């Protein structure tokens, strides 16, 4: 269970990180020294059973008739609750 909401942070030169943020804290890019700006929340929103950002490379089809996408790091489909087969490595 992932209870921490993660955010997409971006610098002026378009470097991005995804991480949890604490209110009032300033995050600086270690390589460029630029300040990160929060540009969005990363789906799925906390609390979620998945720790992966909601992106194509982290999703797979559940395989049920609903044909919903579900994160690769969960055991049960987040839409229908169906037990998912193990991910092939
Ligand atoms: Zn499903």
Short mmCIF file of C-alpha atoms and ligand atoms in Angstrom, two decimals:
data_model
loop_
_atom_site.label_atom_id
_atom_site.label_comp_id
_atom_site.label_asym_id
_atom_site.label_seq_id
_atom_site.Cartn_x
_atom_site.Cartn_y
_atom_site.Cartn_z
CA UNK A 1 0.00 0.00 0.00
CA UNK A 2 1.44 3.36 -1.02
CA UNK A 3 0.08 6.13 1.19
CA UNK A 4 2.40 8.90 0.07
CA UNK A 5 1.21 11.09 -2.78
CA UNK A 6 3.98 11.64 -5.28
CA UNK A 7 4.45 14.71 -7.44
CA UNK A 8 6.06 15.56 -10.73
CA UNK A 9 8.70 18.27 -10.22
CA UNK A 10 10.34 20.18 -13.04
CA UNK A 11 13.17 22.70 -13.35
CA UNK A 12 13.28 25.58 -15.82
CA UNK A 13 15.51 23.50 -18.10
CA UNK A 14 12.88 20.74 -18.11
CA UNK A 15 14.59 18.23 -15.88
CA UNK A 16 11.98 16.15 -14.10
CA UNK A 17 11.81 14.04 -10.98
CA UNK A 18 8.94 12.19 -9.37
CA UNK A 19 8.92 12.12 -5.60
CA UNK A 20 6.90 12.86 -2.50
CA UNK A 21 7.15 16.49 -1.36
CA UNK A 22 6.88 18.13 2.03
CA UNK A 23 4.98 21.41 2.18
CA UNK A 24 7.22 24.47 2.40
CA UNK A 25 10.37 22.59 1.47
CA UNK A 26 12.45 23.67 -1.54
CA UNK A 27 13.82 20.98 -3.82
CA UNK A 28 16.93 21.72 -5.84
CA UNK A 29 18.38 19.75 -8.74
CA UNK A 30 21.74 18.47 -7.53
CA UNK A 31 23.31 18.69 -10.99
CA UNK A 32 22.12 22.08 -12.20
CA UNK A 33 21.36 23.83 -8.91
CA UNK A 34 17.96 24.85 -10.26
CA UNK A 35 14.87 24.89 -8.11
CA UNK A 36 12.20 22.33 -8.82
CA UNK A 37 8.64 23.47 -9.28
CA UNK A 38 5.73 21.12 -8.61
CA UNK A 39 3.91 20.70 -11.92
CA UNK A 40 1.45 17.95 -11.06
CA UNK A 41 0.34 15.00 -9.00
CA UNK A 42 1.31 11.57 -10.25
CA UNK A 43 -1.53 9.13 -10.78
CA UNK A 44 -2.63 6.94 -9.12
CA UNK A 45 -3.48 9.31 -6.28
CA UNK A 46 -2.62 8.17 -2.78
CA UNK A 47 -3.71 5.98 -1.13
CA UNK A 48 -3.07 3.40 -3.79
CA UNK A 49 -2.02 -0.22 -3.89
CA UNK A 50 0.55 0.64 -6.55
CA UNK A 51 3.79 2.61 -6.18
CA UNK A 52 4.24 3.03 -9.93
CA UNK A 53 3.32 6.20 -11.83
CA UNK A 54 0.28 5.73 -14.09
CA UNK A 55 2.27 5.41 -17.31
CA UNK A 56 2.10 3.02 -20.25
CA UNK A 57 5.30 1.19 -19.34
CA UNK A 58 3.94 0.43 -15.87
CA UNK A 59 0.52 -0.79 -16.95
CA UNK A 60 -0.86 -3.98 -18.40
CA UNK A 61 -4.24 -5.27 -19.45
CA UNK A 62 -6.14 -7.12 -16.77
CA UNK A 63 -7.46 -9.64 -19.28
CA UNK A 64 -11.09 -9.54 -18.14
CA UNK A 65 -13.98 -8.46 -20.35
CA UNK A 66 -13.69 -4.86 -19.10
CA UNK A 67 -10.23 -4.60 -20.74
CA UNK A 68 -8.98 -2.17 -18.12
CA UNK A 69 -5.36 -1.24 -17.52
CA UNK A 70 -3.89 -2.05 -14.15
CA UNK A 71 -0.45 -1.30 -12.66
CA UNK A 72 2.13 -4.06 -13.05
CA UNK A 73 3.07 -4.12 -9.38
CA UNK A 74 -0.28 -5.21 -7.96
CA UNK A 75 -1.59 -8.74 -7.51
CA UNK A 76 -5.23 -7.95 -8.22
CA UNK A 77 -6.75 -5.81 -10.98
CA UNK A 78 -7.55 -2.35 -9.57
CA UNK A 79 -10.82 -2.27 -11.57
CA UNK A 80 -12.40 -5.72 -11.22
CA UNK A 81 -10.34 -7.31 -8.42
CA UNK A 82 -9.39 -10.30 -10.60
CA UNK A 83 -6.21 -12.09 -9.52
CA UNK A 84 -3.59 -11.29 -12.14
CA UNK A 85 -1.14 -13.83 -13.54
CA UNK A 86 2.54 -13.31 -12.68
CA UNK A 87 4.35 -10.80 -14.90
CA UNK A 88 6.70 -12.51 -17.35
CA UNK A 89 10.24 -11.26 -16.89
ZN1 LIG B 1 -9.90 -6.28 -14.41
#
